[in-house]
Amino acid sequence: MNLIGTKWKPLVLFHLLDGGLRSGVLQKKILGISNKMFTQTVRELEKDRLIIRTVFPVVPPKVEYKLSQRGASLEPILRSLDKWGLDNYDN
Amino acid sequence: MNLIGTKWKPLVLFHLLDGGLRSGVLQKKILGISNKMFTQTVRELEKDRLIIRTVFPVVPPKVEYKLSQRGASLEPILRSLDKWGLDNYDN
DNA sequence: CTGTATCCTAGATGATACTG
DNA sequence: CAGTATCATCTAGGATACAG
């Protein structure tokens, strides 16, 4: 639970399931996340080797995030969580 | 994520997968949880209709918690999380 | 046994401004 | 564009004592 048990981590991972995304694009997909929490979250996920951060030395800066093999192994769980959430949205 | 996205909720649910448990027994299974957080967690889970709380009018008091049908529907996810955690314990 | 009520602290989070 | 720094706020969580 320490690796993925936060408010934002599962969401970040979920949005990377279909492929790597540029930083700004990924952040926009996570509705409601602040810039600070976004950076903090991806940093921790990178540290835990669940995602891979790639920096392209261009101007303007370009950074891409994608799931690591380890992160990808969470796919069944993330998909299940998503489905369960949709099925139980009535709350 | 609001329904199960806390530090303790998944653990409480997980320990009820194999059947209902008496309050004290359940609490002892959740290592490290304080009395306050335990009560607060089960209260929220009950409110979200993920678990069912049964009070037996005896002395001394006896309270039992068990998964609701809705809570039981989380079993695949909880089992997967458990397995994933075991497989990735090396950090 | 089960649960509540306080008090208290650390960490989580947001808003804003700023840097390379 | 991507990320950092700072300030302020809120809440999670623990410890303890108490109640029914």
mmCIF file of C-alpha atoms (C1' of nucleotides) in Angstrom:
data_model
loop_
_atom_site.group_PDB
_atom_site.id
_atom_site.type_symbol
_atom_site.label_atom_id
_atom_site.label_comp_id
_atom_site.label_asym_id
_atom_site.label_seq_id
_atom_site.Cartn_x
_atom_site.Cartn_y
_atom_site.Cartn_z
ATOM 1 C CA MET A 1 0.000 0.000 0.000
ATOM 2 C CA ASN A 2 2.919 2.344 0.509
ATOM 3 C CA LEU A 3 3.816 2.095 -3.155
ATOM 4 C CA ILE A 4 0.423 2.990 -4.567
ATOM 5 C CA GLY A 5 -1.710 3.878 -1.578
ATOM 6 C CA THR A 6 -2.189 7.590 -2.054
ATOM 7 C CA LYS A 7 -4.852 9.747 -3.520
ATOM 8 C CA TRP A 8 -3.048 10.389 -6.786
ATOM 9 C CA LYS A 9 -0.675 7.544 -7.523
ATOM 10 C CA PRO A 10 -3.268 5.114 -8.863
ATOM 11 C CA LEU A 11 -4.667 7.825 -11.121
ATOM 12 C CA VAL A 12 -1.290 8.682 -12.580
ATOM 13 C CA LEU A 13 -0.548 5.034 -13.246
ATOM 14 C CA PHE A 14 -3.962 4.470 -14.752
ATOM 15 C CA HIS A 15 -3.559 7.242 -17.287
ATOM 16 C CA LEU A 16 -0.269 5.768 -18.432
ATOM 17 C CA LEU A 17 -1.722 2.347 -19.158
ATOM 18 C CA ASP A 18 -2.268 3.163 -22.811
ATOM 19 C CA GLY A 19 1.238 4.497 -23.342
ATOM 20 C CA GLY A 20 3.705 7.163 -22.321
ATOM 21 C CA LEU A 21 2.591 10.765 -22.068
ATOM 22 C CA ARG A 22 4.245 14.121 -22.035
ATOM 23 C CA SER A 23 4.293 15.771 -18.630
ATOM 24 C CA GLY A 24 1.785 18.509 -19.348
ATOM 25 C CA VAL A 25 -0.611 16.118 -21.072
ATOM 26 C CA LEU A 26 -0.511 13.677 -18.209
ATOM 27 C CA GLN A 27 -1.077 16.381 -15.669
ATOM 28 C CA LYS A 28 -4.121 17.689 -17.525
ATOM 29 C CA LYS A 29 -5.663 14.242 -17.416
ATOM 30 C CA ILE A 30 -5.491 14.153 -13.636
ATOM 31 C CA LEU A 31 -8.371 16.473 -12.852
ATOM 32 C CA GLY A 32 -7.944 18.469 -9.694
ATOM 33 C CA ILE A 33 -4.291 17.760 -9.060
ATOM 34 C CA SER A 34 -2.099 20.716 -8.235
ATOM 35 C CA ASN A 35 1.210 21.287 -9.920
ATOM 36 C CA LYS A 36 3.004 20.554 -6.712
ATOM 37 C CA MET A 37 1.301 17.252 -6.056
ATOM 38 C CA PHE A 38 1.787 16.178 -9.640
ATOM 39 C CA THR A 39 5.530 16.671 -9.492
ATOM 40 C CA GLN A 40 5.744 15.074 -6.095
ATOM 41 C CA THR A 41 3.682 12.082 -7.141
ATOM 42 C CA VAL A 42 5.602 11.290 -10.315
ATOM 43 C CA ARG A 43 8.867 11.708 -8.451
ATOM 44 C CA GLU A 44 7.846 9.101 -5.929
ATOM 45 C CA LEU A 45 6.562 6.752 -8.578
ATOM 46 C CA GLU A 46 9.864 7.101 -10.390
ATOM 47 C CA LYS A 47 11.789 6.463 -7.204
ATOM 48 C CA ASP A 48 9.750 3.322 -6.606
ATOM 49 C CA ARG A 49 10.511 2.274 -10.184
ATOM 50 C CA LEU A 50 6.871 2.137 -11.213
ATOM 51 C CA ILE A 51 7.266 4.716 -13.959
ATOM 52 C CA ILE A 52 10.163 5.874 -16.132
ATOM 53 C CA ARG A 53 10.969 9.527 -16.666
ATOM 54 C CA THR A 54 12.640 10.530 -19.898
ATOM 55 C CA VAL A 55 14.009 14.022 -20.480
ATOM 56 C CA PHE A 56 14.471 15.226 -24.046
ATOM 57 C CA PRO A 57 17.194 17.891 -24.304
ATOM 58 C CA VAL A 58 15.208 20.258 -26.477
ATOM 59 C CA VAL A 59 13.784 23.746 -26.275
ATOM 60 C CA PRO A 60 11.237 24.100 -24.882
ATOM 61 C CA PRO A 61 11.806 21.292 -22.393
ATOM 62 C CA LYS A 62 10.063 17.988 -23.032
ATOM 63 C CA VAL A 63 9.591 15.275 -20.448
ATOM 64 C CA GLU A 64 7.796 12.017 -20.966
ATOM 65 C CA TYR A 65 6.499 9.523 -18.442
ATOM 66 C CA LYS A 66 5.742 5.895 -19.105
ATOM 67 C CA LEU A 67 5.097 2.785 -17.066
ATOM 68 C CA SER A 68 8.019 0.588 -16.167
ATOM 69 C CA GLN A 69 7.648 -3.164 -16.432
ATOM 70 C CA ARG A 70 6.901 -3.200 -12.763
ATOM 71 C CA GLY A 71 4.316 -0.470 -13.105
ATOM 72 C CA ALA A 72 2.729 -2.292 -16.015
ATOM 73 C CA SER A 73 2.256 -5.317 -13.802
ATOM 74 C CA LEU A 74 -0.352 -3.301 -11.944
ATOM 75 C CA GLU A 75 -2.567 -3.084 -15.008
ATOM 76 C CA PRO A 76 -5.078 -5.756 -13.971
ATOM 77 C CA ILE A 77 -5.518 -4.116 -10.610
ATOM 78 C CA LEU A 78 -5.881 -0.636 -12.043
ATOM 79 C CA ARG A 79 -8.369 -1.779 -14.653
ATOM 80 C CA SER A 80 -10.360 -3.621 -12.014
ATOM 81 C CA LEU A 81 -10.404 -0.590 -9.777
ATOM 82 C CA ASP A 82 -11.594 1.571 -12.631
ATOM 83 C CA LYS A 83 -14.373 -0.823 -13.503
ATOM 84 C CA TRP A 84 -15.421 -1.211 -9.900
ATOM 85 C CA GLY A 85 -15.519 2.539 -9.499
ATOM 86 C CA LEU A 86 -17.744 2.931 -12.534
ATOM 87 C CA ASP A 87 -20.071 0.187 -11.339
ATOM 88 C CA ASN A 88 -20.387 1.747 -7.897
ATOM 89 C CA TYR A 89 -20.566 5.398 -8.741
ATOM 90 C CA ASP A 90 -24.059 5.742 -7.266
ATOM 91 C CA ASN A 91 -22.766 6.636 -3.798
ATOM 92 C CA MET B 1 -10.754 5.937 -4.720
ATOM 93 C CA ASN B 2 -12.742 7.817 -2.131
ATOM 94 C CA LEU B 3 -14.401 4.590 -1.024
ATOM 95 C CA ILE B 4 -11.276 2.570 -0.446
ATOM 96 C CA GLY B 5 -8.408 4.973 -0.947
ATOM 97 C CA THR B 6 -7.069 5.313 2.553
ATOM 98 C CA LYS B 7 -4.280 3.759 4.473
ATOM 99 C CA TRP B 8 -6.471 1.379 6.427
ATOM 100 C CA LYS B 9 -9.636 0.641 4.499
ATOM 101 C CA PRO B 10 -8.154 -1.945 2.143
ATOM 102 C CA LEU B 11 -6.567 -3.739 5.062
ATOM 103 C CA VAL B 12 -9.806 -3.916 6.999
ATOM 104 C CA LEU B 13 -11.657 -5.241 3.984
ATOM 105 C CA PHE B 14 -8.925 -7.738 3.239
ATOM 106 C CA HIS B 15 -9.074 -9.277 6.674
ATOM 107 C CA LEU B 16 -12.812 -9.767 6.349
ATOM 108 C CA LEU B 17 -12.552 -11.710 3.104
ATOM 109 C CA ASP B 18 -12.570 -15.030 4.901
ATOM 110 C CA GLY B 19 -15.594 -14.230 7.017
ATOM 111 C CA GLY B 20 -16.981 -11.908 9.662
ATOM 112 C CA LEU B 21 -14.901 -11.084 12.703
ATOM 113 C CA ARG B 22 -15.499 -9.734 16.129
ATOM 114 C CA SER B 23 -14.382 -6.157 16.626
ATOM 115 C CA GLY B 24 -11.416 -6.841 18.853
ATOM 116 C CA VAL B 25 -10.209 -9.724 16.714
ATOM 117 C CA LEU B 26 -10.362 -7.665 13.562
ATOM 118 C CA GLN B 27 -8.537 -4.794 15.163
ATOM 119 C CA LYS B 28 -5.724 -7.047 16.356
ATOM 120 C CA LYS B 29 -5.213 -8.265 12.807
ATOM 121 C CA ILE B 30 -4.574 -4.748 11.552
ATOM 122 C CA LEU B 31 -1.068 -4.285 12.888
ATOM 123 C CA GLY B 32 -0.241 -0.751 13.871
ATOM 124 C CA ILE B 33 -3.727 0.708 13.714
ATOM 125 C CA SER B 34 -4.778 2.854 16.626
ATOM 126 C CA ASN B 35 -8.085 2.420 18.344
ATOM 127 C CA LYS B 36 -9.250 5.724 16.998
ATOM 128 C CA MET B 37 -8.454 4.992 13.386
ATOM 129 C CA PHE B 38 -9.972 1.548 13.624
ATOM 130 C CA THR B 39 -13.316 2.881 14.794
ATOM 131 C CA GLN B 40 -13.247 5.689 12.285
ATOM 132 C CA THR B 41 -12.377 3.359 9.430
ATOM 133 C CA VAL B 42 -15.057 0.776 10.098
ATOM 134 C CA ARG B 43 -17.602 3.540 10.566
ATOM 135 C CA GLU B 44 -16.852 4.930 7.139
ATOM 136 C CA LEU B 45 -16.862 1.530 5.541
ATOM 137 C CA GLU B 46 -20.232 0.872 7.105
ATOM 138 C CA LYS B 47 -21.562 4.197 5.894
ATOM 139 C CA ASP B 48 -20.392 3.381 2.373
ATOM 140 C CA ARG B 49 -22.141 0.020 2.694
ATOM 141 C CA LEU B 50 -18.985 -1.984 2.165
ATOM 142 C CA ILE B 51 -19.227 -3.755 5.496
ATOM 143 C CA ILE B 52 -22.063 -4.663 7.843
ATOM 144 C CA ARG B 53 -21.933 -4.024 11.556
ATOM 145 C CA THR B 54 -23.909 -6.288 13.847
ATOM 146 C CA VAL B 55 -24.347 -5.586 17.540
ATOM 147 C CA PHE B 56 -25.208 -8.451 19.867
ATOM 148 C CA PRO B 57 -27.068 -7.244 22.980
ATOM 149 C CA VAL B 58 -25.023 -9.214 25.448
ATOM 150 C CA VAL B 59 -22.682 -8.553 28.315
ATOM 151 C CA PRO B 60 -19.913 -7.893 27.700
ATOM 152 C CA PRO B 61 -20.707 -6.150 24.421
ATOM 153 C CA LYS B 62 -20.099 -8.057 21.219
ATOM 154 C CA VAL B 63 -19.860 -6.485 17.789
ATOM 155 C CA GLU B 64 -19.187 -8.283 14.570
ATOM 156 C CA TYR B 65 -18.117 -6.943 11.198
ATOM 157 C CA LYS B 66 -18.552 -8.674 7.884
ATOM 158 C CA LEU B 67 -18.398 -7.760 4.234
ATOM 159 C CA SER B 68 -21.557 -6.643 2.497
ATOM 160 C CA GLN B 69 -22.283 -7.928 -0.962
ATOM 161 C CA ARG B 70 -20.817 -4.759 -2.314
ATOM 162 C CA GLY B 71 -17.711 -5.115 -0.200
ATOM 163 C CA ALA B 72 -17.342 -8.721 -1.273
ATOM 164 C CA SER B 73 -17.267 -7.568 -4.878
ATOM 165 C CA LEU B 74 -13.878 -6.077 -4.120
ATOM 166 C CA GLU B 75 -12.385 -9.476 -3.405
ATOM 167 C CA PRO B 76 -10.565 -9.906 -6.728
ATOM 168 C CA ILE B 77 -8.989 -6.489 -6.367
ATOM 169 C CA LEU B 78 -7.976 -7.040 -2.762
ATOM 170 C CA ARG B 79 -6.506 -10.442 -3.504
ATOM 171 C CA SER B 80 -4.606 -9.032 -6.453
ATOM 172 C CA LEU B 81 -3.266 -6.194 -4.350
ATOM 173 C CA ASP B 82 -2.142 -8.626 -1.705
ATOM 174 C CA LYS B 83 -0.376 -10.819 -4.213
ATOM 175 C CA TRP B 84 1.235 -7.867 -5.934
ATOM 176 C CA GLY B 85 2.474 -6.584 -2.606
ATOM 177 C CA LEU B 86 4.020 -9.936 -1.762
ATOM 178 C CA ASP B 87 5.678 -10.178 -5.162
ATOM 179 C CA ASN B 88 7.124 -6.696 -4.871
ATOM 180 C CA TYR B 89 8.119 -6.562 -1.269
ATOM 181 C CA ASP B 90 11.757 -5.965 -2.119
ATOM 182 C CA ASN B 91 10.982 -2.340 -3.004
ATOM 183 C "C1'" DC C 1 -15.413 -5.516 25.386
ATOM 184 C "C1'" DT C 2 -16.448 -1.694 22.428
ATOM 185 C "C1'" DG C 3 -16.469 2.775 21.506
ATOM 186 C "C1'" DT C 4 -16.006 7.935 22.342
ATOM 187 C "C1'" DA C 5 -13.692 12.387 23.408
ATOM 188 C "C1'" DT C 6 -9.648 15.332 23.648
ATOM 189 C "C1'" DC C 7 -5.371 17.053 22.771
ATOM 190 C "C1'" DC C 8 -1.497 17.277 19.811
ATOM 191 C "C1'" DT C 9 1.883 16.733 15.937
ATOM 192 C "C1'" DA C 10 3.511 15.561 11.420
ATOM 193 C "C1'" DG C 11 2.572 15.306 6.991
ATOM 194 C "C1'" DA C 12 -0.393 16.141 2.956
ATOM 195 C "C1'" DT C 13 -2.138 19.482 -0.069
ATOM 196 C "C1'" DG C 14 -3.210 23.936 -2.370
ATOM 197 C "C1'" DA C 15 -2.159 28.749 -4.095
ATOM 198 C "C1'" DT C 16 1.043 31.575 -5.711
ATOM 199 C "C1'" DA C 17 5.197 33.226 -7.502
ATOM 200 C "C1'" DC C 18 9.425 32.181 -9.553
ATOM 201 C "C1'" DT C 19 13.572 29.741 -12.317
ATOM 202 C "C1'" DG C 20 15.965 27.495 -16.361
ATOM 203 C "C1'" DC D 1 7.272 23.684 -20.945
ATOM 204 C "C1'" DA D 2 8.714 21.686 -16.779
ATOM 205 C "C1'" DG D 3 9.748 22.126 -12.345
ATOM 206 C "C1'" DT D 4 10.897 24.408 -7.749
ATOM 207 C "C1'" DA D 5 10.187 27.261 -3.518
ATOM 208 C "C1'" DT D 6 7.514 29.275 -0.097
ATOM 209 C "C1'" DC D 7 3.719 30.140 2.709
ATOM 210 C "C1'" DA D 8 -0.542 28.845 4.736
ATOM 211 C "C1'" DT D 9 -4.091 25.430 5.749
ATOM 212 C "C1'" DC D 10 -6.196 21.221 6.644
ATOM 213 C "C1'" DT D 11 -6.503 16.655 7.914
ATOM 214 C "C1'" DA D 12 -4.741 12.090 9.094
ATOM 215 C "C1'" DG D 13 -3.193 9.861 12.725
ATOM 216 C "C1'" DG D 14 -1.465 8.648 17.464
ATOM 217 C "C1'" DA D 15 -1.695 8.810 22.661
ATOM 218 C "C1'" DT D 16 -4.343 8.979 26.388
ATOM 219 C "C1'" DA D 17 -8.178 8.944 29.270
ATOM 220 C "C1'" DC D 18 -12.881 8.004 29.835
ATOM 221 C "C1'" DA D 19 -17.836 5.864 29.223
ATOM 222 C "C1'" DG D 20 -21.611 2.289 28.695
#
